[in-house]
């Protein structure tokens, strides 16, 4: 496991903390780790020191399946410069409701899809992209069953 200092160095554009360090370590292994309460089983994101349901401090960062449904879509027409970022505009940002729990949502970008196909209600799965050496979680449209 890499040191905290190295972790901070790998994710310079992010505000790392004791609460979210495990989440970012997971990204290095292409695992989307979401906090889950060891007492009551409720998931929550972003990372926080206590369970929002029962206030237990027994939180276990746990890998999710990465499948879910688009809950919200935004198209960025401009943004501040990001190293390694050369995607075309408008740039899709989606909030995905993860299958693990109603209301458990994770926000990222979409890859491999035309913007016209990025609509609320579409099924997606997690994928990973590399942005200037940083593993970034992203979503793809789930394959339609043949
Ligand atoms: Zn709990």
CSV table of C-alpha atoms and ligand atoms in Angstrom, one decimal:
chain,number,residue,atom,x,y,z
A,1,UNK,CA,0.0,0.0,0.0
A,2,UNK,CA,1.4,3.4,-0.9
A,3,UNK,CA,2.1,6.0,1.7
A,4,UNK,CA,-0.3,8.8,2.5
A,5,UNK,CA,2.3,11.3,1.0
A,6,UNK,CA,2.5,9.3,-2.2
A,7,UNK,CA,-1.3,9.0,-2.4
A,8,UNK,CA,-1.7,12.8,-2.0
A,9,UNK,CA,1.0,13.2,-4.7
A,10,UNK,CA,-1.0,10.9,-7.1
A,11,UNK,CA,-4.2,12.9,-6.7
A,12,UNK,CA,-3.0,16.4,-6.7
A,13,UNK,CA,-6.3,17.9,-8.0
A,14,UNK,CA,-8.3,16.4,-5.1
A,15,UNK,CA,-8.7,17.4,-1.4
A,16,UNK,CA,-7.7,14.1,0.3
A,17,UNK,CA,-8.6,13.5,3.9
A,18,UNK,CA,-8.6,10.7,6.4
A,19,UNK,CA,-12.1,10.0,5.4
A,20,UNK,CA,-11.6,9.6,1.7
A,21,UNK,CA,-8.0,8.2,1.5
A,22,UNK,CA,-9.3,4.6,1.2
A,23,UNK,CA,-11.6,5.6,-1.7
A,24,UNK,CA,-8.6,7.1,-3.6
A,25,UNK,CA,-6.4,4.1,-2.8
A,26,UNK,CA,-9.1,2.0,-4.4
A,27,UNK,CA,-8.9,4.0,-7.6
A,28,UNK,CA,-5.3,3.0,-8.0
A,29,UNK,CA,-6.5,-0.6,-8.3
A,30,UNK,CA,-9.5,0.4,-10.4
A,31,UNK,CA,-11.9,-0.4,-7.5
A,32,UNK,CA,-14.7,2.0,-6.7
A,33,UNK,CA,-14.7,1.8,-2.9
A,34,UNK,CA,-17.8,3.2,-1.3
A,35,UNK,CA,-18.2,3.5,2.5
A,36,UNK,CA,-20.5,0.9,4.0
A,37,UNK,CA,-21.6,0.7,7.6
A,38,UNK,CA,-20.4,-2.4,9.3
A,39,UNK,CA,-23.3,-2.2,11.8
A,40,UNK,CA,-26.4,-1.6,9.7
A,41,UNK,CA,-25.2,-2.2,6.2
A,42,UNK,CA,-26.1,1.2,4.8
A,43,UNK,CA,-23.9,2.7,2.1
A,44,UNK,CA,-23.0,6.4,1.9
A,45,UNK,CA,-21.0,8.6,-0.4
A,46,UNK,CA,-19.1,10.9,-0.3
A,47,UNK,CA,-17.0,9.3,2.5
A,48,UNK,CA,-17.8,10.5,6.0
A,49,UNK,CA,-16.5,9.3,9.4
A,50,UNK,CA,-19.9,8.1,10.7
A,51,UNK,CA,-22.9,6.2,9.2
A,52,UNK,CA,-25.7,8.7,8.3
A,53,UNK,CA,-28.3,6.1,9.3
A,54,UNK,CA,-27.1,4.8,12.7
A,55,UNK,CA,-24.1,7.1,13.5
A,56,UNK,CA,-21.8,4.1,13.9
A,57,UNK,CA,-18.2,4.9,13.3
A,58,UNK,CA,-17.6,1.3,11.9
A,59,UNK,CA,-17.2,2.2,8.3
A,60,UNK,CA,-15.8,-0.2,5.7
A,61,UNK,CA,-14.8,1.1,2.3
A,62,UNK,CA,-16.3,-1.6,0.1
A,63,UNK,CA,-16.1,-2.2,-3.7
A,64,UNK,CA,-19.4,-1.7,-5.6
A,65,UNK,CA,-20.4,-3.6,-8.7
A,66,UNK,CA,-20.3,-0.4,-10.8
A,67,UNK,CA,-23.7,-0.9,-12.4
A,68,UNK,CA,-26.4,1.6,-12.1
A,69,UNK,CA,-28.8,4.0,-13.8
A,70,UNK,CA,-28.3,7.5,-14.9
A,71,UNK,CA,-30.1,9.8,-12.4
A,72,UNK,CA,-28.9,13.2,-13.6
A,73,UNK,CA,-27.0,14.5,-16.7
A,74,UNK,CA,-25.2,17.8,-17.2
A,75,UNK,CA,-23.3,18.9,-20.3
A,76,UNK,CA,-20.3,21.2,-19.6
A,77,UNK,CA,-19.7,23.7,-22.3
A,78,UNK,CA,-16.6,25.1,-20.6
A,79,UNK,CA,-14.5,24.4,-17.5
A,80,UNK,CA,-11.2,25.3,-15.9
A,81,UNK,CA,-8.1,23.6,-17.4
A,82,UNK,CA,-7.5,20.0,-16.2
A,83,UNK,CA,-4.2,18.4,-16.9
A,84,UNK,CA,-4.5,15.6,-19.5
A,85,UNK,CA,-8.0,16.7,-20.4
A,86,UNK,CA,-8.7,17.0,-24.1
A,87,UNK,CA,-12.2,15.7,-24.5
A,88,UNK,CA,-14.6,17.4,-26.8
A,89,UNK,CA,-17.3,19.8,-25.7
A,90,UNK,CA,-20.0,19.6,-24.6
A,91,UNK,CA,-18.6,17.2,-22.0
A,92,UNK,CA,-21.1,14.9,-20.2
A,93,UNK,CA,-21.2,14.6,-16.4
A,94,UNK,CA,-23.6,12.0,-15.0
A,95,UNK,CA,-24.8,11.2,-11.6
A,96,UNK,CA,-25.4,7.5,-11.4
A,97,UNK,CA,-27.7,5.8,-8.9
A,98,UNK,CA,-25.7,2.7,-8.0
A,99,UNK,CA,-27.5,-0.7,-7.9
A,100,UNK,CA,-26.3,-1.3,-4.3
A,101,UNK,CA,-28.8,1.0,-2.7
A,102,UNK,CA,-31.6,3.4,-3.6
A,103,UNK,CA,-30.3,7.0,-3.4
A,104,UNK,CA,-26.6,5.9,-3.4
A,105,UNK,CA,-25.2,8.0,-6.2
A,106,UNK,CA,-21.8,8.6,-7.7
A,107,UNK,CA,-20.9,11.4,-10.2
A,108,UNK,CA,-18.5,11.0,-13.1
A,109,UNK,CA,-18.2,11.3,-16.8
A,110,UNK,CA,-19.3,9.1,-19.7
A,111,UNK,CA,-17.1,7.4,-22.2
A,112,UNK,CA,-17.8,5.7,-25.5
A,113,UNK,CA,-21.3,7.2,-25.9
A,114,UNK,CA,-22.7,9.9,-28.1
A,115,UNK,CA,-24.1,12.7,-26.1
A,116,UNK,CA,-27.6,12.2,-27.5
A,117,UNK,CA,-27.5,8.7,-25.9
A,118,UNK,CA,-26.6,10.0,-22.5
A,119,UNK,CA,-30.0,10.4,-21.0
A,120,UNK,CA,-31.7,9.9,-17.6
A,121,UNK,CA,-32.8,6.3,-17.0
A,122,UNK,CA,-30.1,4.6,-19.2
A,123,UNK,CA,-28.2,1.7,-17.6
A,124,UNK,CA,-24.5,2.1,-17.2
A,125,UNK,CA,-21.5,0.2,-15.9
A,126,UNK,CA,-18.3,1.5,-14.4
A,127,UNK,CA,-15.1,1.8,-16.5
A,128,UNK,CA,-11.8,3.6,-15.9
A,129,UNK,CA,-10.0,6.2,-17.9
A,130,UNK,CA,-6.5,7.5,-17.4
A,131,UNK,CA,-6.1,11.3,-17.1
A,132,UNK,CA,-2.4,12.3,-17.0
A,133,UNK,CA,-1.6,9.1,-15.0
A,134,UNK,CA,-4.5,9.4,-12.7
A,135,UNK,CA,-7.1,6.6,-12.8
A,136,UNK,CA,-10.5,8.2,-13.1
A,137,UNK,CA,-13.8,6.4,-12.7
A,138,UNK,CA,-16.1,6.8,-15.7
A,139,UNK,CA,-19.3,5.2,-17.0
A,140,UNK,CA,-20.2,3.4,-20.2
A,141,UNK,CA,-23.6,2.6,-21.5
A,142,UNK,CA,-24.4,-1.0,-20.5
A,143,UNK,CA,-24.7,-3.4,-23.4
A,144,UNK,CA,-28.2,-4.0,-24.6
A,145,UNK,CA,-29.1,-7.7,-24.3
A,146,UNK,CA,-29.1,-9.4,-27.7
B,1,LIG,ZN1,-25.1,2.3,10.1
